[in-house]
Coordinates of C-alpha atoms in Angstrom, one line a residue:
Chain A
M27 CA 121.4 116.3 139.4
K28 CA 122.8 113.4 141.3
L29 CA 125.2 111.1 139.7
L30 CA 126.9 107.9 140.8
V31 CA 130.1 106.6 139.4
V32 CA 130.9 102.9 139.9
E33 CA 134.5 102.2 138.9
D34 CA 137.0 100.0 140.7
E35 CA 140.1 101.9 139.5
Q36 CA 140.7 104.7 142.0
D37 CA 142.6 107.1 139.7
L38 CA 140.0 106.9 137.0
R39 CA 137.2 107.2 139.5
N40 CA 138.7 110.3 140.9
E41 CA 139.2 111.8 137.5
I42 CA 135.6 111.2 136.5
S43 CA 134.1 112.5 139.7
T44 CA 136.4 115.6 139.7
F45 CA 135.4 116.3 136.1
L46 CA 131.6 115.9 136.7
I47 CA 131.8 118.1 139.8
S48 CA 133.4 120.7 137.7
Q49 CA 130.4 120.4 135.4
K50 CA 128.2 121.2 138.3
Y51 CA 126.8 117.7 138.9
Q52 CA 126.6 116.2 142.3
C53 CA 128.7 113.1 142.2
D54 CA 129.0 110.1 144.4
T55 CA 131.4 107.2 143.9
A56 CA 131.5 103.5 144.5
F57 CA 134.4 101.1 143.9
N58 CA 132.8 97.8 143.9
F59 CA 129.5 95.9 143.9
F60 CA 128.8 96.2 147.6
E61 CA 129.5 99.9 147.9
G62 CA 127.4 100.4 144.8
E63 CA 124.6 98.4 146.2
D64 CA 124.6 100.4 149.4
K65 CA 124.6 103.8 147.7
I66 CA 121.9 102.8 145.4
A67 CA 119.8 101.6 148.3
L68 CA 120.3 104.8 150.2
Y69 CA 120.0 107.4 147.5
E70 CA 118.2 108.3 144.3
Y71 CA 120.4 108.9 141.3
E72 CA 119.3 110.4 138.1
L73 CA 122.2 108.9 136.2
V74 CA 124.7 106.1 137.0
I75 CA 128.0 105.6 135.3
L76 CA 128.9 101.9 135.7
D77 CA 132.0 100.1 134.8
I78 CA 130.7 96.7 133.8
G79 CA 134.2 95.2 133.8
L80 CA 134.2 95.2 137.6
P81 CA 136.8 92.6 138.7
D82 CA 134.4 90.4 140.7
G83 CA 132.3 90.1 137.5
S84 CA 129.4 91.9 139.2
G85 CA 128.9 94.8 136.9
L86 CA 125.9 93.3 135.2
D87 CA 124.4 92.3 138.5
L88 CA 124.6 95.8 139.7
L89 CA 123.0 96.9 136.5
K90 CA 120.1 94.5 137.0
M91 CA 119.7 95.7 140.5
L92 CA 119.6 99.3 139.4
K93 CA 116.9 98.6 136.9
T94 CA 114.8 96.7 139.4
K95 CA 115.1 99.5 142.0
N96 CA 114.2 102.3 139.7
Q97 CA 113.3 101.9 136.1
K98 CA 114.0 105.6 135.4
T99 CA 117.6 105.7 136.4
L100 CA 119.7 106.5 133.4
I101 CA 122.7 104.2 133.0
I102 CA 125.8 104.6 131.0
I103 CA 128.1 101.6 131.0
L104 CA 131.8 101.7 130.6
S105 CA 133.5 98.8 129.0
A106 CA 136.8 97.8 127.5
K107 CA 136.7 97.5 123.7
N108 CA 136.3 93.9 122.4
S109 CA 134.0 93.1 125.3
M110 CA 131.2 92.6 122.8
D111 CA 129.3 90.3 125.1
D112 CA 129.3 92.6 128.0
K113 CA 128.3 95.5 125.9
L114 CA 125.4 93.7 124.3
A115 CA 124.4 92.2 127.6
G116 CA 124.4 95.6 129.2
L117 CA 122.3 97.2 126.6
D118 CA 119.9 94.2 126.7
L119 CA 119.5 94.6 130.4
G120 CA 118.5 98.2 130.0
A121 CA 121.6 100.4 129.9
D122 CA 120.9 103.6 128.0
D123 CA 124.3 104.1 126.5
Y124 CA 127.8 102.8 126.6
L125 CA 131.3 104.1 126.3
T126 CA 134.4 102.2 125.6
K127 CA 137.6 102.8 127.4
P128 CA 139.6 104.8 126.9
F129 CA 137.2 107.6 126.4
N130 CA 137.3 111.4 126.5
M131 CA 135.7 113.3 129.4
A132 CA 134.2 115.7 126.9
E133 CA 132.5 112.7 125.2
L134 CA 131.2 111.4 128.6
N135 CA 129.9 114.9 129.2
A136 CA 128.1 115.0 125.9
R137 CA 126.5 111.6 126.5
I138 CA 125.3 112.6 129.9
Y139 CA 123.9 115.8 128.6
A140 CA 122.1 114.0 125.7
L141 CA 120.5 111.4 128.1
I142 CA 119.4 113.9 130.5
R143 CA 117.9 116.2 127.9
R144 CA 116.1 113.4 126.2
N145 CA 114.8 111.7 129.3
L146 CA 114.4 114.2 132.1
H147 CA 113.2 117.2 130.2
Q148 CA 114.8 119.5 132.8
G149 CA 116.2 122.9 132.4
E150 CA 116.4 125.0 129.3
A151 CA 115.9 123.4 126.0
F152 CA 118.7 125.5 124.5
L153 CA 122.4 125.6 124.6
T154 CA 123.8 129.1 124.5
F155 CA 127.3 130.5 124.3
G156 CA 128.0 134.1 123.6
E157 CA 125.9 134.9 120.6
I158 CA 125.3 131.4 119.6
Q159 CA 122.0 129.7 120.4
L160 CA 121.5 126.0 119.6
N161 CA 118.3 124.0 119.9
P162 CA 119.3 120.4 120.5
K163 CA 115.9 119.1 119.7
S164 CA 115.3 120.8 116.4
H165 CA 119.0 121.2 115.5
E166 CA 118.4 124.9 114.8
V167 CA 121.3 127.2 115.3
H168 CA 121.3 130.9 115.5
A169 CA 124.4 133.0 115.5
G170 CA 123.8 136.6 116.2
K171 CA 120.4 137.1 114.6
I172 CA 121.1 134.9 111.7
K173 CA 120.0 131.3 111.3
L174 CA 122.9 129.1 110.3
E175 CA 122.6 126.4 107.7
L176 CA 124.9 123.7 108.9
T177 CA 125.6 120.2 107.6
N178 CA 125.1 117.3 109.9
R179 CA 128.8 117.1 110.7
E180 CA 129.1 120.8 111.3
Y181 CA 126.2 120.7 113.6
Q182 CA 127.6 117.8 115.5
L183 CA 130.8 119.6 116.0
L184 CA 129.2 122.8 117.2
E185 CA 126.9 121.0 119.6
Y186 CA 129.9 119.2 121.0
F187 CA 131.7 122.4 121.6
M188 CA 128.7 124.0 123.2
I189 CA 128.2 121.2 125.6
N190 CA 131.9 121.5 126.6
P191 CA 132.5 125.3 126.4
K192 CA 135.9 126.7 127.2
R193 CA 137.4 123.3 127.1
M194 CA 140.2 122.3 124.8
L195 CA 139.0 119.5 122.7
S196 CA 141.7 117.6 120.9
K197 CA 141.6 116.7 117.3
Q198 CA 141.4 113.0 118.2
D199 CA 138.6 113.7 120.6
L200 CA 136.6 115.6 117.9
T201 CA 137.2 113.0 115.3
E202 CA 136.1 110.3 117.7
H203 CA 133.0 112.2 118.5
L204 CA 132.1 112.3 114.8
L205 CA 133.1 108.8 113.9
G206 CA 132.8 106.7 117.0
E207 CA 134.7 103.4 116.7
G208 CA 135.1 104.2 113.0
A209 CA 137.8 106.6 114.1
D210 CA 140.0 103.6 114.4
L211 CA 140.1 103.2 110.7
I212 CA 141.7 106.5 109.9
D213 CA 145.0 108.0 111.1
N214 CA 144.9 111.6 110.0
F215 CA 142.6 114.5 110.6
D216 CA 141.7 115.6 107.0
F217 CA 138.2 114.5 107.7
L218 CA 137.9 116.7 110.7
Y219 CA 139.6 119.7 109.2
V220 CA 137.2 119.9 106.3
H221 CA 134.1 120.1 108.4
L222 CA 135.7 122.3 111.1
K223 CA 137.0 124.7 108.5
N224 CA 133.5 125.1 107.0
L225 CA 131.9 125.5 110.4
R226 CA 134.3 128.2 111.4
K227 CA 133.8 130.0 108.2
K228 CA 130.0 130.0 108.7
L229 CA 130.4 131.2 112.3
K230 CA 132.8 134.0 111.3
L231 CA 130.5 135.0 108.5
A232 CA 127.5 135.3 110.8
M233 CA 129.1 136.9 113.8
G234 CA 132.2 138.6 112.5
I235 CA 134.4 136.7 114.9
D236 CA 135.4 133.0 115.2
Y237 CA 134.6 131.5 118.6
I238 CA 136.5 128.4 117.8
Q239 CA 140.2 128.9 118.6
T240 CA 143.0 126.7 117.6
I241 CA 145.2 125.7 120.5
Y242 CA 148.7 125.1 119.3
G243 CA 148.7 121.8 117.6
L244 CA 146.6 120.2 120.2
G245 CA 143.0 121.0 119.4
Y246 CA 140.3 123.6 119.5
K247 CA 138.4 125.5 122.1
L248 CA 135.1 127.3 122.1
Q249 CA 135.7 130.6 123.8
I250 CA 135.0 134.2 123.4
P251 CA 138.2 135.8 122.3
Chain B
M9 CA 128.9 58.4 100.3
K10 CA 126.3 57.8 102.9
L11 CA 126.9 55.0 105.3
L12 CA 123.6 53.2 104.5
T13 CA 124.3 53.5 100.8
L14 CA 127.7 51.9 101.3
T15 CA 126.4 49.1 103.4
A16 CA 123.5 48.5 101.0
R17 CA 126.0 48.4 98.1
Y18 CA 128.2 45.9 99.8
N19 CA 125.2 43.9 100.9
S20 CA 124.0 43.8 97.3
I21 CA 127.3 42.7 95.9
T22 CA 127.8 40.1 98.6
I23 CA 124.3 38.7 98.1
L24 CA 124.7 38.7 94.4
V25 CA 128.0 36.9 94.6
A26 CA 126.6 34.5 97.2
L27 CA 123.6 33.8 95.0
V28 CA 125.7 33.1 91.9
F29 CA 128.0 30.8 93.8
S30 CA 125.1 29.1 95.6
G31 CA 123.2 28.7 92.4
V32 CA 126.2 27.2 90.6
A33 CA 127.1 25.1 93.6
L34 CA 123.6 23.9 93.9
F35 CA 123.4 23.0 90.3
F36 CA 126.6 21.0 90.3
T37 CA 125.9 19.4 93.6
M38 CA 122.5 18.2 92.4
R39 CA 123.9 17.0 89.1
F40 CA 126.6 15.1 90.9
L41 CA 124.1 13.6 93.3
V42 CA 121.8 12.7 90.4
L43 CA 124.6 11.2 88.3
D44 CA 125.7 9.3 91.4
E45 CA 122.2 7.9 91.8
L46 CA 122.1 7.0 88.1
D47 CA 125.4 5.3 88.2
E48 CA 124.1 3.2 91.2
Q49 CA 121.1 2.4 89.2
L50 CA 123.2 1.3 86.3
Q51 CA 125.3 -0.9 88.5
A52 CA 122.1 -2.5 89.9
K53 CA 121.0 -3.1 86.3
V54 CA 124.3 -4.7 85.5
Q55 CA 123.8 -6.9 88.5
H56 CA 120.4 -7.8 87.3
L57 CA 121.8 -8.6 83.9
E58 CA 124.5 -10.8 85.5
K59 CA 121.8 -12.9 87.0
S60 CA 120.0 -13.3 83.8
I61 CA 123.2 -14.3 82.0
A62 CA 123.8 -16.8 84.6
K63 CA 120.4 -18.2 84.2
D64 CA 121.0 -18.0 80.5
A65 CA 117.8 -16.0 80.0
Q66 CA 117.2 -14.0 76.9
N67 CA 118.3 -10.4 76.9
Q68 CA 115.1 -8.5 76.5
D69 CA 116.4 -5.1 77.2
F70 CA 116.8 -3.3 73.9
F71 CA 119.3 -1.0 75.4
S72 CA 121.6 -3.5 76.9
T73 CA 124.3 -5.5 75.2
I74 CA 126.1 -8.6 76.4
Q75 CA 129.4 -9.7 74.8
L76 CA 131.5 -12.6 75.4
L77 CA 135.1 -11.7 75.6
E78 CA 138.1 -13.8 74.5
N79 CA 140.6 -12.4 76.8
Q80 CA 140.1 -11.9 80.5
N81 CA 140.8 -8.2 80.7
F82 CA 139.1 -6.8 83.7
E83 CA 138.4 -3.3 83.5
K84 CA 136.8 -1.0 86.0
D85 CA 133.2 0.0 85.4
I86 CA 133.1 3.0 83.0
F87 CA 130.3 5.5 83.2
K88 CA 129.6 7.7 80.2
D89 CA 127.1 10.1 78.8
T90 CA 125.7 9.0 75.5
L91 CA 123.1 10.0 72.9
I92 CA 120.6 7.5 71.5
F93 CA 118.2 8.3 68.7
D94 CA 114.7 8.1 69.8
E95 CA 112.4 6.9 66.9
V96 CA 109.3 8.2 68.5
Q97 CA 110.6 11.7 69.4
Q98 CA 112.7 11.8 66.2
E99 CA 115.6 13.3 68.1
Y100 CA 118.6 12.4 70.1
E101 CA 118.1 11.8 73.8
D102 CA 120.6 11.9 76.7
Y103 CA 121.4 8.6 78.3
R104 CA 123.9 7.4 80.9
K105 CA 125.7 4.3 79.9
I106 CA 127.8 1.8 81.8
T107 CA 130.3 -0.5 80.3
A108 CA 131.2 -3.3 82.8
T109 CA 133.2 -6.4 82.7
R110 CA 131.9 -9.4 84.7
L111 CA 133.0 -12.9 85.3
I112 CA 130.1 -15.2 85.2
D113 CA 130.6 -19.0 85.4
G114 CA 134.1 -18.8 84.2
N115 CA 133.4 -16.5 81.2
T116 CA 134.2 -12.9 80.9
F117 CA 131.4 -10.8 79.6
K118 CA 131.3 -7.2 78.6
I119 CA 128.0 -5.8 79.6
T120 CA 126.7 -2.4 78.7
T121 CA 123.4 -0.9 79.6
V122 CA 121.9 2.6 79.7
T123 CA 119.4 4.6 81.6
S124 CA 117.6 7.7 80.6
R125 CA 118.8 11.0 82.0
L126 CA 116.0 13.1 80.7
E127 CA 113.7 12.8 83.6
W128 CA 116.5 13.4 86.0
E129 CA 117.6 16.4 84.0
E130 CA 114.2 17.9 84.2
F131 CA 114.1 17.0 87.8
I132 CA 117.4 18.8 88.4
V133 CA 116.3 21.9 86.6
I134 CA 113.0 22.1 88.5
I135 CA 114.7 21.5 91.9
S136 CA 117.5 23.9 91.2
F137 CA 115.1 26.5 90.0
T138 CA 112.9 26.2 93.0
C139 CA 115.9 26.3 95.4
F140 CA 117.3 29.2 93.5
A141 CA 114.0 31.1 93.7
C142 CA 113.8 30.4 97.4
L143 CA 117.3 31.7 97.9
I144 CA 116.6 34.9 96.0
F145 CA 113.4 35.4 98.0
L146 CA 115.2 34.8 101.3
Q147 CA 118.0 37.1 100.3
V148 CA 115.7 39.9 99.3
I149 CA 113.8 39.6 102.6
L150 CA 117.0 39.6 104.5
F151 CA 118.3 42.6 102.6
F152 CA 115.3 44.7 103.5
V153 CA 115.3 43.5 107.1
N154 CA 119.0 44.2 107.2
Q155 CA 118.5 47.7 105.9
K156 CA 115.9 48.5 108.4
L157 CA 117.9 47.0 111.2
N158 CA 121.0 48.8 110.1
K159 CA 119.1 52.1 110.1
K160 CA 117.8 51.4 113.5
I161 CA 121.2 50.4 114.8
W162 CA 122.9 53.3 113.4
N163 CA 120.2 55.7 114.3
P164 CA 121.8 56.9 117.6
F165 CA 125.0 57.5 115.7
F166 CA 123.2 59.6 113.1
K167 CA 121.2 61.6 115.6
N168 CA 124.4 62.3 117.6
L169 CA 126.2 63.3 114.5
E170 CA 123.5 65.9 113.8
T171 CA 123.7 67.1 117.3
V172 CA 127.5 67.5 117.2
Q173 CA 127.3 69.2 113.8
G174 CA 125.0 71.8 115.3
F175 CA 127.3 72.4 118.2
S176 CA 128.4 76.0 118.6
I177 CA 131.0 76.8 121.2
Q178 CA 129.4 80.0 121.9
N179 CA 126.2 78.4 123.0
K180 CA 127.9 77.4 126.2
Q181 CA 125.7 74.3 126.2
M182 CA 126.9 70.8 126.2
P183 CA 125.4 68.8 123.4
V184 CA 123.0 66.1 124.4
L185 CA 124.0 62.8 123.0
I186 CA 121.7 59.8 122.7
K187 CA 122.7 56.7 124.5
S188 CA 122.4 53.3 122.8
N189 CA 123.3 49.8 124.0
I190 CA 126.1 49.6 121.5
K191 CA 129.4 49.8 123.3
E192 CA 131.4 51.6 120.6
F193 CA 128.7 54.3 120.2
D194 CA 128.7 55.0 123.9
E195 CA 132.5 55.1 124.0
M196 CA 132.4 57.6 121.2
N197 CA 129.8 59.6 123.2
T198 CA 132.1 59.7 126.2
V199 CA 135.0 60.8 124.1
L200 CA 133.0 63.5 122.4
L201 CA 131.5 64.9 125.6
N202 CA 134.9 65.0 127.2
M203 CA 136.3 66.8 124.2
F204 CA 133.4 69.3 124.1
S205 CA 133.8 69.9 127.8
K206 CA 137.4 70.7 127.4
L207 CA 136.7 72.9 124.4
N208 CA 134.2 74.8 126.5
R209 CA 136.6 75.2 129.3
D210 CA 139.4 76.4 127.1
Y211 CA 137.2 78.7 125.3
T212 CA 135.9 80.2 128.5
I213 CA 139.4 80.6 129.9
L214 CA 140.6 82.2 126.7
K215 CA 137.7 84.5 126.5
E216 CA 138.0 85.6 130.1
F217 CA 141.7 86.0 129.6
T218 CA 141.3 88.2 126.5
E219 CA 138.6 90.2 128.0
N220 CA 140.3 90.7 131.3
A221 CA 143.5 91.5 129.6
S222 CA 141.7 94.0 127.5
H223 CA 140.1 95.5 130.5
E224 CA 143.3 95.6 132.5
I225 CA 145.2 97.4 129.8
Q226 CA 142.5 99.8 128.7
T227 CA 141.7 101.1 132.1
P228 CA 145.2 102.4 132.9
L229 CA 145.3 103.8 129.4
A230 CA 142.1 105.6 130.1
I231 CA 143.7 107.1 133.2
I232 CA 146.8 108.2 131.2
L233 CA 144.7 109.7 128.4
V234 CA 142.4 111.5 130.7
G235 CA 145.3 112.8 132.7
L236 CA 147.0 114.1 129.6
D237 CA 143.8 115.7 128.5
E238 CA 143.5 117.6 131.7
L239 CA 147.1 118.7 131.5
A240 CA 146.4 120.0 128.0
Q241 CA 143.6 122.2 129.4
A242 CA 146.2 124.3 131.1
K243 CA 146.3 127.9 130.0
N244 CA 149.5 129.4 128.6
L245 CA 151.1 126.1 127.7
E246 CA 154.5 126.5 126.1
S247 CA 154.5 125.2 122.6
H248 CA 157.0 122.4 123.2
T249 CA 154.9 121.2 126.1
A250 CA 151.9 121.2 124.0
E251 CA 153.7 119.3 121.4
R252 CA 155.0 116.7 123.8
L253 CA 151.5 116.3 125.2
Q254 CA 150.3 115.6 121.7
V255 CA 152.9 113.0 121.2
L256 CA 152.1 111.3 124.5
Q257 CA 148.4 111.3 123.7
R258 CA 149.0 109.8 120.2
T259 CA 151.3 107.2 121.6
A260 CA 148.8 106.1 124.3
K261 CA 146.1 105.9 121.8
R262 CA 148.3 103.8 119.7
I263 CA 148.8 101.3 122.5
S264 CA 145.1 101.1 123.0
K265 CA 144.5 100.4 119.3
L266 CA 147.3 97.9 119.3
N267 CA 145.8 96.1 122.2
T268 CA 142.4 96.0 120.6
N269 CA 143.7 94.7 117.4
L270 CA 145.9 92.0 119.0
L271 CA 143.0 90.7 121.0
L272 CA 140.9 90.7 117.8
L273 CA 143.6 88.6 116.1
A274 CA 143.7 86.2 119.0
K275 CA 140.0 85.9 118.9
I276 CA 140.0 85.2 115.2
E277 CA 142.7 82.6 115.6
H278 CA 140.8 80.8 118.3
E279 CA 137.6 80.9 116.3
H280 CA 135.6 83.0 118.7
F281 CA 133.4 84.1 115.9
Q282 CA 131.1 81.1 115.5
L283 CA 127.7 82.4 114.7
E284 CA 127.0 82.2 111.0
N285 CA 124.3 83.3 108.8
K286 CA 123.7 84.0 105.1
V287 CA 125.4 87.2 104.1
E288 CA 125.0 88.9 100.8
I289 CA 128.5 89.9 100.0
T290 CA 128.0 92.3 97.1
S291 CA 125.7 94.6 98.9
L292 CA 127.7 94.5 102.1
W293 CA 130.8 95.5 100.3
A294 CA 129.0 98.4 98.7
H295 CA 127.6 99.3 102.1
Q296 CA 131.0 99.3 103.8
V297 CA 132.4 101.5 101.1
N298 CA 129.5 103.9 101.4
N299 CA 130.0 104.1 105.1
M300 CA 133.4 105.6 104.5
E301 CA 132.3 107.8 101.7
E302 CA 132.5 110.9 103.8
L303 CA 136.1 110.2 104.7
F304 CA 137.1 109.7 101.1
L305 CA 135.3 112.9 100.2
S306 CA 137.4 114.8 102.8
K307 CA 140.5 113.8 100.9
N308 CA 138.7 114.6 97.6
I309 CA 139.0 111.0 96.6
T310 CA 136.6 109.7 94.0
I311 CA 135.1 106.2 94.4
K312 CA 134.4 104.3 91.3
Q313 CA 132.2 101.3 92.0
K314 CA 131.4 98.4 89.7
I315 CA 129.1 95.8 91.3
G316 CA 128.7 92.5 89.5
T317 CA 126.1 89.8 90.2
A318 CA 125.0 89.4 93.8
F319 CA 126.3 86.4 95.7
S320 CA 125.9 85.2 99.3
I321 CA 127.9 83.0 101.6
N322 CA 127.4 81.5 105.0
I323 CA 129.6 83.4 107.4
N324 CA 129.9 85.4 110.6
Q325 CA 128.8 88.9 109.6
D326 CA 131.0 90.7 112.1
L327 CA 134.1 89.1 110.7
V328 CA 133.4 89.9 107.1
E329 CA 132.6 93.5 108.1
I330 CA 135.9 93.8 110.0
M331 CA 137.8 92.4 107.0
M332 CA 136.1 94.7 104.6
S333 CA 136.5 97.8 106.7
N334 CA 140.2 97.1 107.2
L335 CA 140.7 96.7 103.5
I336 CA 138.8 99.9 102.7
S337 CA 140.5 101.8 105.5
N338 CA 143.9 100.7 104.1
A339 CA 143.0 102.0 100.7
Y340 CA 141.9 105.3 102.4
K341 CA 145.0 105.7 104.4
Y342 CA 147.4 105.1 101.6
S343 CA 145.6 107.1 98.9
K344 CA 146.8 110.5 98.0
K345 CA 144.4 113.4 97.8
N346 CA 142.4 113.9 94.7
S347 CA 143.0 110.3 93.5
I348 CA 140.6 107.6 92.5
I349 CA 139.9 104.3 94.1
Y350 CA 138.2 101.5 92.3
V351 CA 135.8 99.2 94.1
T352 CA 134.4 96.1 92.3
T353 CA 132.8 92.8 92.7
H354 CA 133.1 90.1 90.1
L355 CA 131.9 86.5 90.2
N356 CA 132.7 85.6 93.7
A357 CA 135.4 88.1 94.5
I358 CA 135.7 91.6 95.8
R359 CA 138.4 94.0 94.8
I360 CA 139.7 97.4 95.8
S361 CA 142.5 99.4 94.3
N362 CA 144.2 102.7 95.0
E363 CA 146.9 104.7 93.4
G364 CA 150.5 104.0 94.3
Y365 CA 154.0 104.6 93.1
K366 CA 155.8 101.4 93.5
P367 CA 154.7 97.9 94.3
L368 CA 154.6 96.7 97.9
N369 CA 156.4 93.6 99.0
V370 CA 153.6 91.0 98.9
N371 CA 155.5 88.7 101.2
Q372 CA 155.6 91.3 103.9
I373 CA 152.5 93.3 103.8
F374 CA 150.2 90.7 105.4
L375 CA 152.6 90.1 108.3
R376 CA 152.0 91.6 111.6
F377 CA 153.6 94.9 112.5
V378 CA 154.8 95.6 109.0
K379 CA 153.8 99.1 108.1
D380 CA 154.5 101.8 105.7
P381 CA 157.7 103.5 106.8
E382 CA 156.2 106.8 106.2
N383 CA 153.4 106.1 108.6
Q384 CA 154.9 105.3 111.9
N385 CA 151.7 105.8 113.8
A386 CA 150.1 102.8 112.1
N387 CA 150.2 99.6 114.1
G388 CA 150.7 97.4 111.1
L389 CA 147.9 95.0 112.0
G390 CA 145.2 96.1 109.5
L391 CA 146.2 93.8 106.7
A392 CA 147.3 91.1 109.1
I393 CA 143.8 91.0 110.4
V394 CA 142.4 90.8 106.9
H395 CA 144.8 88.0 106.1
E396 CA 144.0 86.1 109.2
I397 CA 140.3 86.2 108.5
C398 CA 140.8 85.1 104.9
T399 CA 143.1 82.3 106.0
L400 CA 140.6 81.1 108.5
H401 CA 137.9 80.7 105.9
K402 CA 140.2 79.6 103.1
W403 CA 139.5 82.7 101.1
Q404 CA 142.1 83.8 98.7
I405 CA 143.6 87.2 99.2
T406 CA 145.9 88.5 96.6
Y407 CA 147.9 91.7 96.0
A408 CA 148.9 93.0 92.6
F409 CA 150.5 96.1 91.4
K410 CA 149.4 97.1 87.9
N411 CA 149.1 100.5 86.1
N412 CA 150.3 102.2 89.3
Q413 CA 147.5 100.7 91.2
H414 CA 147.7 98.7 94.4
I415 CA 145.1 96.1 93.9
F416 CA 143.7 93.9 96.7
T417 CA 141.4 91.1 95.8
V418 CA 139.6 88.6 98.0
A419 CA 138.1 85.5 96.4
F420 CA 135.5 83.7 98.4

């Protein structure tokens, strides 16, 4: 799976590409319109992560170019919040998803996964971790031999964990995954606790152990203890 | 009042006054002229009588009298209106009478004679009436022609007014103003176009500034947060390190939210949200509350809704939604677990209330950066944003504390 990251800020670009490589993607980078243009001309990318707030105002142009070159390239645009116009323009021009900065790597990972699964039909249809099997298409979850009955929110949390296994996901991260920009409107984690607690109970009931571990006060990690 | 109505009204009043004055003036002028004519006639008659006296002819005229005067008092000719009984008509008729003193062959005579005014009276009336009718006719024609002309003349103005009213700064298009050959209208056009041009420029500059500023701040924040996240992935973190990492993450997030909200406030103040359409408030309010239902549930908070008659207003939907969500989120944040919040609409207002212990300082809560001392992580802008949106649209936002409830009401 070949990915391209177009982002002008070097540190962020490095962070993203390091992360994606750790997730076993092949990752190229570009820091402005021209480098992006070159790379796109030379290679085929399944998915491009594009910062549309590129300083020379060229993010949208690159987007247009991408769409012209290959309709099937999946595109995730990154934008600063409040850039309503850019966001809408990007989606209008054919971007498949958008993320606002600042964002979590785990969230980016989940978005990439979702796009690839929906559009490229590659690989296995299931997510597995330990004894847990999750079917992203049908939303069916089996833990051990038992089919789990999960609420929407519980499912969303579990799926998020399973796309990012063995990674500490902070409470903030998890809440934002569930609520998106609505997470701005709350300032505690009661909402998260309720659903997480129920999820963990159900998992423990089905498998005898709880894969979701609390990491100090920071967050939670899906791992086999 | 509409321009053409006003001009029509003034036209009518002026015409009416002019007509009345003209009519009256005409009548009096004619009367004067006629009387003058009569008096001349009378003097001619007197002269005629003089001649007959001199010839010592008999006075045949029934209406004239000749009197020999003892003394020689010369008096000026006197003209008077008089009534003489007409045997045939059996009524009194109007006559004009002259009393004159003349010296004929050494003797002073007092001569009086009359002439009928009736014919002249009728004549005056007919002429006046005819003139008056002509005047009215002319004025009416003029009036309509004037109206049409006025409409035509003002047409460029009206068209341009419409165009300008429809101007939306977010359209990024300069309005097209119709030229006319009226100097003042063209001057107005120039002024307006310059103004719009400047508005557009300012808007664009501000927009770019706010969005660039946003971008420039959020990107470094993204780097910080991603970095902290990676640090937090380390195994075997010491608890105080973990704690510190949490604090740093929280703080960076706070800066991000603050940045977002400040930019939102700037945009509201500079009226970036121009696009308006009809929004049904009651259902939107209910919808926004329902959106947050899950959250309230997680704190075991019951929502009691009472929706009154539906009403709509013309407004930018995004702005209303922001205002509503901020109000609701405020109620959410400051509600205790297991409490009840009340959400109502009534007439043309929306209201939300949550439980509280003591009243908030109404002079402070809508200011920026004022927050609940127990909640340091808030950025204190939520209610400021609500207040700003309300102020912009001249909606009334009020706070009351009654029965241990914090009550926020917005009247549209």
